[in-house]
Coordinates of C-alpha atoms in Angstrom, one line a residue:
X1 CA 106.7 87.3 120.5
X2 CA 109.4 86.8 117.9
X3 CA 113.0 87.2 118.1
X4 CA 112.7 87.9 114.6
X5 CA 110.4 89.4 111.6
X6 CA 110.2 90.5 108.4
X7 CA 109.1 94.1 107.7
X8 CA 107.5 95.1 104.1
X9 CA 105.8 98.3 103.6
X10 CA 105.3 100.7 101.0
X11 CA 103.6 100.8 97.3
X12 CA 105.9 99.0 95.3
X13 CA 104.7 95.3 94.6
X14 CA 106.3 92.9 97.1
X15 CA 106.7 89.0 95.6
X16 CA 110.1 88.2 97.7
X17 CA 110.8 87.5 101.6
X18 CA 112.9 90.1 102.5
X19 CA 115.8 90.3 105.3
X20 CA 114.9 89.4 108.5
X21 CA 114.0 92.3 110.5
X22 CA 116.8 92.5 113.6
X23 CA 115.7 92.4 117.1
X24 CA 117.3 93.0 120.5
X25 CA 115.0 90.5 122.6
X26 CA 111.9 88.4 122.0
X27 CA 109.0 89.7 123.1
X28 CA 106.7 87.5 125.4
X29 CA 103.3 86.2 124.0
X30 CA 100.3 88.6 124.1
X31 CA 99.1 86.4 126.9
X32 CA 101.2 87.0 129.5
X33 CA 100.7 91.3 129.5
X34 CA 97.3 92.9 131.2
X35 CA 98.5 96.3 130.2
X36 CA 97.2 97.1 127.2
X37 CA 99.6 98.6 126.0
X38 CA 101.7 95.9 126.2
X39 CA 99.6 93.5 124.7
X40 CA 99.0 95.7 121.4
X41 CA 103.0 95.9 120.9
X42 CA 103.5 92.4 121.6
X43 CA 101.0 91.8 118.5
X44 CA 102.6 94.2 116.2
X45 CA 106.4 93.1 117.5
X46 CA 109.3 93.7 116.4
X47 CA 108.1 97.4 115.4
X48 CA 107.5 99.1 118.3
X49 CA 104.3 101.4 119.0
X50 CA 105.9 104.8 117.7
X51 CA 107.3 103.8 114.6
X52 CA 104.0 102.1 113.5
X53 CA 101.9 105.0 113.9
X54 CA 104.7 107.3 112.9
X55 CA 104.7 105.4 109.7
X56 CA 102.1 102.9 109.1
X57 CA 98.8 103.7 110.8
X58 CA 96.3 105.1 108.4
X59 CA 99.3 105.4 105.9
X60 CA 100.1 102.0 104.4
X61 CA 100.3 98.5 104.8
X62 CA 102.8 96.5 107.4
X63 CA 103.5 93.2 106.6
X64 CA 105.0 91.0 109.4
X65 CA 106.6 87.5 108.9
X66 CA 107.4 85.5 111.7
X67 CA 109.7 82.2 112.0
X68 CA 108.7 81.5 115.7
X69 CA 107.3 78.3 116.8
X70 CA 106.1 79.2 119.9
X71 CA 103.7 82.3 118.3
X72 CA 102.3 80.2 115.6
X73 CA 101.5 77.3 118.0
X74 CA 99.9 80.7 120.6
X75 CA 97.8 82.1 117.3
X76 CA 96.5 78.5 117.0
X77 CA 95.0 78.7 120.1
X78 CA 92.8 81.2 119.5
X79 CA 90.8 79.3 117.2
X80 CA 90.9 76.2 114.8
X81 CA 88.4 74.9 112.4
X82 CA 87.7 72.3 115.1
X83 CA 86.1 74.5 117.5
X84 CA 83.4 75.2 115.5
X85 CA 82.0 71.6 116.2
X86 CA 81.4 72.7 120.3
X87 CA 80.7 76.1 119.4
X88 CA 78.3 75.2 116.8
X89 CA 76.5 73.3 119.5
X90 CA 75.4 76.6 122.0
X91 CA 73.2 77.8 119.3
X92 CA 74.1 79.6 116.1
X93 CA 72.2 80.6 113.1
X94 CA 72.9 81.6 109.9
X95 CA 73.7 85.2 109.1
X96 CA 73.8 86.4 112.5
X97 CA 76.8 84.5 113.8
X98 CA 77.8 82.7 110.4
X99 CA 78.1 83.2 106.5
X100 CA 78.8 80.7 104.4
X101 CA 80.2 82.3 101.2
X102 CA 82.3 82.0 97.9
X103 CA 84.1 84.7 95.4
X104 CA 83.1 83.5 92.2
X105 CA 83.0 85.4 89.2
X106 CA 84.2 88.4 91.1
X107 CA 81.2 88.5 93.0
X108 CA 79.9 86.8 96.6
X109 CA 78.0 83.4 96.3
X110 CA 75.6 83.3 99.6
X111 CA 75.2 79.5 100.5
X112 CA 73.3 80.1 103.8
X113 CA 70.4 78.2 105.0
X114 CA 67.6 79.3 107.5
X115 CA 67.7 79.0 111.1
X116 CA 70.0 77.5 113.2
X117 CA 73.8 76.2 112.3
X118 CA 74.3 72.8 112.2
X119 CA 78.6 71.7 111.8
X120 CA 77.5 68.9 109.3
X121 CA 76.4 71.3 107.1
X122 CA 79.0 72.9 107.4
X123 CA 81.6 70.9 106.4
X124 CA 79.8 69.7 103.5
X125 CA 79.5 73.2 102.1
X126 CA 83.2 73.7 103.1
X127 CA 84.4 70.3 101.7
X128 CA 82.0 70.4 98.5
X129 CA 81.4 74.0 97.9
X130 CA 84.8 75.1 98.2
X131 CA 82.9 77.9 100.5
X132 CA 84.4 79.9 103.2
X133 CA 83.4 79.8 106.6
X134 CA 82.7 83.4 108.2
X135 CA 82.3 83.6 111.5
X136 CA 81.4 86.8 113.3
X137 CA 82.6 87.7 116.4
X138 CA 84.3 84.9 118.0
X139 CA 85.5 87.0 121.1
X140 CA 82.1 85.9 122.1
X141 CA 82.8 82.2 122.6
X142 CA 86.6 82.5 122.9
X143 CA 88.4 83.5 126.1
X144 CA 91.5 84.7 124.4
X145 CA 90.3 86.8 121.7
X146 CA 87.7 88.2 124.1
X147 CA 91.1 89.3 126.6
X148 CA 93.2 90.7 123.7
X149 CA 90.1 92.7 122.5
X150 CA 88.9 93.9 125.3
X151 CA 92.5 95.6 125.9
X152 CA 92.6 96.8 122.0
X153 CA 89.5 98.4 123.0
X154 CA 90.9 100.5 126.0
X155 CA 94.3 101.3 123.9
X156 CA 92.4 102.5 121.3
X157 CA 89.4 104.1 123.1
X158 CA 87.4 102.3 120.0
X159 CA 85.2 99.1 119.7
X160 CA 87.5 96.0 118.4
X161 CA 85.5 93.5 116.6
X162 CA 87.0 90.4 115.1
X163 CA 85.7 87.6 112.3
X164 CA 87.2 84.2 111.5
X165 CA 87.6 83.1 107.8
X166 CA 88.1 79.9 107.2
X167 CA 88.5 78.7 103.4
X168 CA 89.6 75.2 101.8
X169 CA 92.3 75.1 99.5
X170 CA 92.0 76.3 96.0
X171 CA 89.2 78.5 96.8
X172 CA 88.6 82.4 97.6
X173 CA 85.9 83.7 99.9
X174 CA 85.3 87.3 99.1
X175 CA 86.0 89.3 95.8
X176 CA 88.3 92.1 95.7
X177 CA 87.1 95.4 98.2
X178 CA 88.1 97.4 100.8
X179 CA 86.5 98.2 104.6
X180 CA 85.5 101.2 106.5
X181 CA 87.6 100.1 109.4
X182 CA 91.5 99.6 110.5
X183 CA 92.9 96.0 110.0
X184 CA 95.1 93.4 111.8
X185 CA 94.8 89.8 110.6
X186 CA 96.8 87.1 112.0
X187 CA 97.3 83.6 110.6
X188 CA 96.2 81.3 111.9
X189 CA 95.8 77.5 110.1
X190 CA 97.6 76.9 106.8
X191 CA 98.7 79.4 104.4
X192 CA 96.7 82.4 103.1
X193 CA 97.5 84.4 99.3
X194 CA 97.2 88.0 100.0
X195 CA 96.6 90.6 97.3
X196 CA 96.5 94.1 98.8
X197 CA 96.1 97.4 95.9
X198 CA 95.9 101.3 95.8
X199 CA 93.2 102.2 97.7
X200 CA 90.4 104.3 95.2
X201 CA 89.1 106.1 98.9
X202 CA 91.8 106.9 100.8
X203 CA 90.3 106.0 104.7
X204 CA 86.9 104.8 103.1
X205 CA 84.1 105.7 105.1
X206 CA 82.1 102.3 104.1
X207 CA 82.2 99.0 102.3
X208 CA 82.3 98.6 98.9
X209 CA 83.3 95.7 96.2
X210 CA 85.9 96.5 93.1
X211 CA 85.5 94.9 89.6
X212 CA 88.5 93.2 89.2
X213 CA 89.5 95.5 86.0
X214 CA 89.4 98.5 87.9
X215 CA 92.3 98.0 90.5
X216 CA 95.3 97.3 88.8
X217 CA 98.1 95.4 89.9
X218 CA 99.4 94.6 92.7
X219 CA 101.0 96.6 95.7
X220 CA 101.7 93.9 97.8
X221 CA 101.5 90.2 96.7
X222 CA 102.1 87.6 99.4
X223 CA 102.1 84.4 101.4
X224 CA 100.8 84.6 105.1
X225 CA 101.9 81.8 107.8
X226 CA 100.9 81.1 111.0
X227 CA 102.1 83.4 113.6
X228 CA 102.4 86.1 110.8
X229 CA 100.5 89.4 110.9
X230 CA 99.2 91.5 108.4
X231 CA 97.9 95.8 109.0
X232 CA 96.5 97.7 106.9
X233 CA 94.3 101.2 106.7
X234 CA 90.7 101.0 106.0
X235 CA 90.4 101.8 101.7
X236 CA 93.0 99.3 100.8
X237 CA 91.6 97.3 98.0
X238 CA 92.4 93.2 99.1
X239 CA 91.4 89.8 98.2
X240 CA 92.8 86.6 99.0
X241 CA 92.4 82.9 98.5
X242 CA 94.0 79.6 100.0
X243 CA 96.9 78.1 97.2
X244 CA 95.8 74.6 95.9
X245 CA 97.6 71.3 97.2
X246 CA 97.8 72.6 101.2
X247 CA 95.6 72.4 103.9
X248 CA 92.8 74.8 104.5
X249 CA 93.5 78.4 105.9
X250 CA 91.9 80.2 108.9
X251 CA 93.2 83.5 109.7
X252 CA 91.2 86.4 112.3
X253 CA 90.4 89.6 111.2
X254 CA 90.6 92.5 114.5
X255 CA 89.0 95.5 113.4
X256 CA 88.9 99.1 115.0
X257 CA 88.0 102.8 113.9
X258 CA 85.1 102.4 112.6
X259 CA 82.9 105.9 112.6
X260 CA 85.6 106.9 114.4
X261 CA 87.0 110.0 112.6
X262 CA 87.0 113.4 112.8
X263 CA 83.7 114.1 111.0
X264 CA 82.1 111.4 113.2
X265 CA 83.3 113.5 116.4
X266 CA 82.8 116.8 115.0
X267 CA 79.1 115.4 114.3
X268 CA 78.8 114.5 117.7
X269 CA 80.0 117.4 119.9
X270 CA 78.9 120.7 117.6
X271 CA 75.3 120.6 118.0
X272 CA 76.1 121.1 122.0
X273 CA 78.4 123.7 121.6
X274 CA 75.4 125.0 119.3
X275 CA 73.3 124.9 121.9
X276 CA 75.5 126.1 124.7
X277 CA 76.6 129.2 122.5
X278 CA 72.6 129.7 121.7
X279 CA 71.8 130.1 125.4
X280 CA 73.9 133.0 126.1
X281 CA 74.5 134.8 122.1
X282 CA 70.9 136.2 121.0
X283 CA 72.2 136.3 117.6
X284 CA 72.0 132.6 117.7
X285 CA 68.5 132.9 118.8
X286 CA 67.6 134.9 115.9
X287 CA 65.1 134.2 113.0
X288 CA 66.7 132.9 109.5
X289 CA 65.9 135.4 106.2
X290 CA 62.5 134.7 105.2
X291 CA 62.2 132.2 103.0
X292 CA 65.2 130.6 103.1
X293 CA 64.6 127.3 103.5
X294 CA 61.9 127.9 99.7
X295 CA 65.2 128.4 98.0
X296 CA 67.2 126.6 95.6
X297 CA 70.5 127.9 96.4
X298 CA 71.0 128.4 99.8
X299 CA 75.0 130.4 99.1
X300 CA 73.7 133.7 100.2
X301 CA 73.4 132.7 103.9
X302 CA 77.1 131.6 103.9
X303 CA 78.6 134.9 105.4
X304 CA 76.2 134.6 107.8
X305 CA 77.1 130.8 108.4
X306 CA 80.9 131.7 108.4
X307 CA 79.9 134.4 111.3
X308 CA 78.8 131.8 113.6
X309 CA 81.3 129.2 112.7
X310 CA 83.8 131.5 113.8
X311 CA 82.2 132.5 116.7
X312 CA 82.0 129.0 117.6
X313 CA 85.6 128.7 117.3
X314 CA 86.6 131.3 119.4
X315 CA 84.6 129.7 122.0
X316 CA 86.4 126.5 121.5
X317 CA 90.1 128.7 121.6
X318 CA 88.6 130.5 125.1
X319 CA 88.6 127.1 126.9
X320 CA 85.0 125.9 125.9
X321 CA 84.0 122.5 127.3
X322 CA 83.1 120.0 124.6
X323 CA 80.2 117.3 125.4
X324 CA 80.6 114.7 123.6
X325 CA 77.3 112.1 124.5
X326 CA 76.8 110.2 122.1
X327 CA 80.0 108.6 120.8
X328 CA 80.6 107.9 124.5
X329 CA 78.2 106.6 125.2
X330 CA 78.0 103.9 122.3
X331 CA 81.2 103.3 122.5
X332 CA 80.8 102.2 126.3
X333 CA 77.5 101.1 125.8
X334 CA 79.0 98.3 123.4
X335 CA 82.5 97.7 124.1
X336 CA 83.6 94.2 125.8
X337 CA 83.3 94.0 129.7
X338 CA 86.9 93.3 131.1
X339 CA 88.4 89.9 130.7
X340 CA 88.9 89.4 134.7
X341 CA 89.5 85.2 134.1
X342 CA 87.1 84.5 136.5
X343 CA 83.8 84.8 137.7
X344 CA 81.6 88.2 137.8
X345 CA 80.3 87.3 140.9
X346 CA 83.1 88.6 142.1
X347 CA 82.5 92.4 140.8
X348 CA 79.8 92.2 143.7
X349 CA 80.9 95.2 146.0
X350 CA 83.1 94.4 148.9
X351 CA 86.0 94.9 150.8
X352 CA 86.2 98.0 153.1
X353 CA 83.1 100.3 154.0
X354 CA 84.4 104.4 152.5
X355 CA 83.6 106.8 155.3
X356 CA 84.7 110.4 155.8
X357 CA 88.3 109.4 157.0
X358 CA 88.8 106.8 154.1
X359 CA 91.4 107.1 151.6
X360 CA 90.0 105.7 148.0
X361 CA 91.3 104.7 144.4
X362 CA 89.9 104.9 141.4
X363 CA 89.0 101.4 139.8
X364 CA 88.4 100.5 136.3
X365 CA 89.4 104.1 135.0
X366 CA 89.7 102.4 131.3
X367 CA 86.0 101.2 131.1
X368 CA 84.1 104.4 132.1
X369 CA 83.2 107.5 130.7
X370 CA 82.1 110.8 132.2
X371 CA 79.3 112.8 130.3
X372 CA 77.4 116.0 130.8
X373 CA 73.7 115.6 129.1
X374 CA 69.8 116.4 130.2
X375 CA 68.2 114.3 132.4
X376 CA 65.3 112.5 130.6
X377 CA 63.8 111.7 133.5
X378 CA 63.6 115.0 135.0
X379 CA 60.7 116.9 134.0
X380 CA 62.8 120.3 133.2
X381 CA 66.0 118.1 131.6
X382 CA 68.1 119.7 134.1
X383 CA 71.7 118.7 132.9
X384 CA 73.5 116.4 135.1
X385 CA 77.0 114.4 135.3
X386 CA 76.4 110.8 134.3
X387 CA 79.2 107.8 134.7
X388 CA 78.8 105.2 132.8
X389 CA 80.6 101.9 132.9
X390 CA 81.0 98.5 130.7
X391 CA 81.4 96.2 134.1
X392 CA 78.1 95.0 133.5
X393 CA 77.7 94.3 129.9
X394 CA 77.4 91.3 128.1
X395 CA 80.0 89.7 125.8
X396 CA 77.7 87.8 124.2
X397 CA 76.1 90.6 122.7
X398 CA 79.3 92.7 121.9
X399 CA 79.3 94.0 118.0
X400 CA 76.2 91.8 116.8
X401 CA 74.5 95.0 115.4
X402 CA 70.7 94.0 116.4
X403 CA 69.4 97.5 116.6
X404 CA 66.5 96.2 119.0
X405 CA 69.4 94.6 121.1
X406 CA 71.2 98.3 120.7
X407 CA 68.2 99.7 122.1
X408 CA 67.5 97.3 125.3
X409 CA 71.4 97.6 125.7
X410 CA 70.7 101.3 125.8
X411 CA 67.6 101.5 128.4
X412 CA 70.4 99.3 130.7
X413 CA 73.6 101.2 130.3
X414 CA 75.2 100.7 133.6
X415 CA 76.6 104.1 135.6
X416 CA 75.2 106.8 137.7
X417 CA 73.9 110.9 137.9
X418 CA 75.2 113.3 140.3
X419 CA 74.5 117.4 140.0
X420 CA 77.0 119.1 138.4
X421 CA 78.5 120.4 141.5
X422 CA 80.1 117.3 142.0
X423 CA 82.7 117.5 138.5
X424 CA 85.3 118.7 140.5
X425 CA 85.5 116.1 143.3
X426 CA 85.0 113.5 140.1
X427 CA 88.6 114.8 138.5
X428 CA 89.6 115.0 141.7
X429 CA 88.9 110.9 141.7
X430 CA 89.6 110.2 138.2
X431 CA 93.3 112.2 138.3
X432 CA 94.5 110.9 141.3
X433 CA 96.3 107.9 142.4
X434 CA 94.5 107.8 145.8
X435 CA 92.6 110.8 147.7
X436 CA 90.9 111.4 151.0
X437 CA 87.2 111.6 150.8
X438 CA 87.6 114.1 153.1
X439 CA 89.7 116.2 150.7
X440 CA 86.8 115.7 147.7
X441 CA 85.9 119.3 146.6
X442 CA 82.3 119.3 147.6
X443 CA 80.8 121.6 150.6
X444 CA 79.7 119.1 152.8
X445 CA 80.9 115.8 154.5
X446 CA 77.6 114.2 153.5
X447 CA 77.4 114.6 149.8
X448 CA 81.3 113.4 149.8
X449 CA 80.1 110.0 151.7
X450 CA 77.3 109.5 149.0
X451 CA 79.6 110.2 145.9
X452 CA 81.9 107.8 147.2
X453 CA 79.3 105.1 148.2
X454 CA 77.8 105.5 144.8
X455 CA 80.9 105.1 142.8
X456 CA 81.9 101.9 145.3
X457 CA 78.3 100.3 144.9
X458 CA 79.4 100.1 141.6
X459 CA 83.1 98.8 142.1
X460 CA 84.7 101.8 140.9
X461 CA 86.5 102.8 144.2
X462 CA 87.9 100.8 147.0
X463 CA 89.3 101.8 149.9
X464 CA 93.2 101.4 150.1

């Protein structure tokens, strides 16, 4: 990564470089770091991971301009114009995988055809429309993008999706709006004219297009090379277009957070601790006022309300376990499999047999989750521990959206059930470095045999 950057944040409008940001040593290319960690500060370098979200994430826009060869020529890599032509050729169809698309008039021309993508077509619409190639999730067909994402996803414990715009010179692909998600675009091809405004929503929850009149001037007004990367929170009003006289730009979008706030996990975990407080409080159990639900205003059952809400909380203050089922279990359901560079063949189980005596590790801590939920396949729905994993899931279907897709994808999410008795020797596992199997905190030697087969039948334990 570079030696050297500039930094530009803040509201004021922005028109000028600025000083070169100062930096001890260059950072290597996101390529050469597994951790992910590493690779997300290697892509927001020279600021380093506590100053950003000390003063940028969710708060305001962080421009980054590099002058390093080396990381414009890596950011090329990830995708050119040019690969379309092969990629084209595996089978893509319009509106799922691509849109074809122009601002005009502040508002977005849709030149798509029907059916499959053909790159002729393409490049006449791009070459005579002036009309911006969008391309949706190219982690899918690009080895890079897929590695880099698939780490975002485990340092941010939140799906990463990317699109590629591509838009000829003298033209502008979308109108002014902002996003419900947080974004980092890097330049690709060519030279991009960024726009950025106040946001109306401050971290929107959804999508929306802004008239023109409406937004004002100008926060940030700039130029984006390759190799330079632009951030900013989800409500920031943007637009942007490719100067006239230079060769076309193509720059990535990587997108994260989306449905991923507060409300969305309060959403998700109350109605268990609802139901878990219900079991053992009768007042929870008890009939609402008659005729409640007949009346207009419902304000006179707020004390009542505020009653259980506090009781709820003083719950969560005594130490209450929170179940949160379903935003795991999208988010693992969905996320990328891990980038392992070679075949998954190789995932099959092997290696050393765990018995008794063994000492095991933990593998592929960052793609599971651990959930409590009822077993729909029991006829009581006796809870039980289930451990999902993403080994096993496809990256050719990763962020698509097809809910039928969503729902095959969720009859086949990949893990296992054990009785509840067994969360203990599963922290035990999931906290430690290495442990006995021996040592696992379960009453007998056969059940700590089966737990550990299980997990390694799945590669998530190997004997060390």
């Amino acid at each position: 990564m570079p030696k050297k950057g500039v930094r530009r944040a803040g509201m004021e409008t922005e028109r000028l470089p600025g000083k070169k940001a100062k930096v001890g040593a260059s950072c290597p290319l996101p390529t050469k770091y597994d951790h992910p960690e590493n690779v997300f500060e290697c892509l927001i370098s020279p600021i380093k991971q506590d100053e950003f979200f000390r003063e940028y994430w969710e708060q305001k826009p962080l421009l980054l301009q590099r002058d390093e060869p080396s990381l414009a020529l890596y950011y090329q890599s990830l995708f050119q114009l040019t690969d379309l032509k092969d990629i084209v050729k595996q089978g893509l169809y319009y509106g799922r995988d691509i849109n074809i698309c122009r601002s005009m008039n502040g508002k977005k021309k849709i030149f798509n055809k029907v059916g499959r993508v053909s790159y002729e077509q393409l490049k006449k619409d791009f070459d005579q429309r002036k009309a911006t190639i969008q391309f949706h999730q190219p982690q899918r067909f690009k080895d890079e993008l897929w590695r880099i994402q698939e780490k975002l996803e485990c340092y941010f414990g939140s799906l990463v999706g990317s699109n590629i715009y591509i838009t000829p010179p003298g033209s502008q692909g979308l109108p002014p709006h902002y996003d419900d998600v947080e974004v980092f675009i890097l330049q690709l091809e060519g030279e991009k004219h960024w726009r950025l405004y106040q946001p109306t929503v401050c971290l929107a929850q959804g999508y929306n297009v802004e008239p023109e009149e409406k937004i004002g001037t100008p926060t940030h007004d700039f130029l984006l090379k390759p190799g330079d990367l632009l951030y900013f929170p989800r409500g920031t009003i943007h637009q942007a277009d490719t100067p006239p006289g230079v060769s076309h730009s193509t720059h990535v979008t990587i997108s994260t957070c989306q449905n991923n706030s507060w409300r969305d996990f309060l959403l998700d975990v109350v109605p268990g601790l609802v139901l878990d407080t219900a079991k053992e409080d009768v007042e929870f159990r008890k009939s609402i006022p008659r005729q409640l639900l007949m009346k207009v205003d419902l304000s006179d059952s707020s004390r009542q309300l505020s009653g259980f809400l506090r009781c709820l909380a003083d719950r969560l203050e005594d130490g209450r376990d929170l179940r949160s089922s379903d935003m795991k279990k999208d988010f693992i359901m969905n996320r990328l499999p891990p980038f392992l560079g070679t075949s998954f063949d190789s995932l099959a189980p092997g290696g050393v047999l765990p018995v008794i005596d063994s000492i095991i590790r933990l593998r592929f801590k960052d793609y599971t989750v651990i959930t409590v939920e009822p077993d729909l396949l029991d006829d009581m729905h006796k809870e039980m521990i289930f451990v999902y994993h993403s080994l096993k899931n496809k990256r050719q279907d990763h962020m698509m959206g097809d809910e039928d897709m969503n729902e095959e994808r969720r009859a086949e999410t990949y893990g296992l059930r054990f009785p509840l008795s067994h969360m203990d020797a599963l922290k035990q596992i999931w906290s430690s470095n290495a442990v006995c199997v021996k040592e696992l905190n379960l009453t007998s030697d056969a059940e700590k045999e089966n737990l550990v087969l299980s997990l390694w039948s799945e590669w998530l334990v190997e004997v060390v």
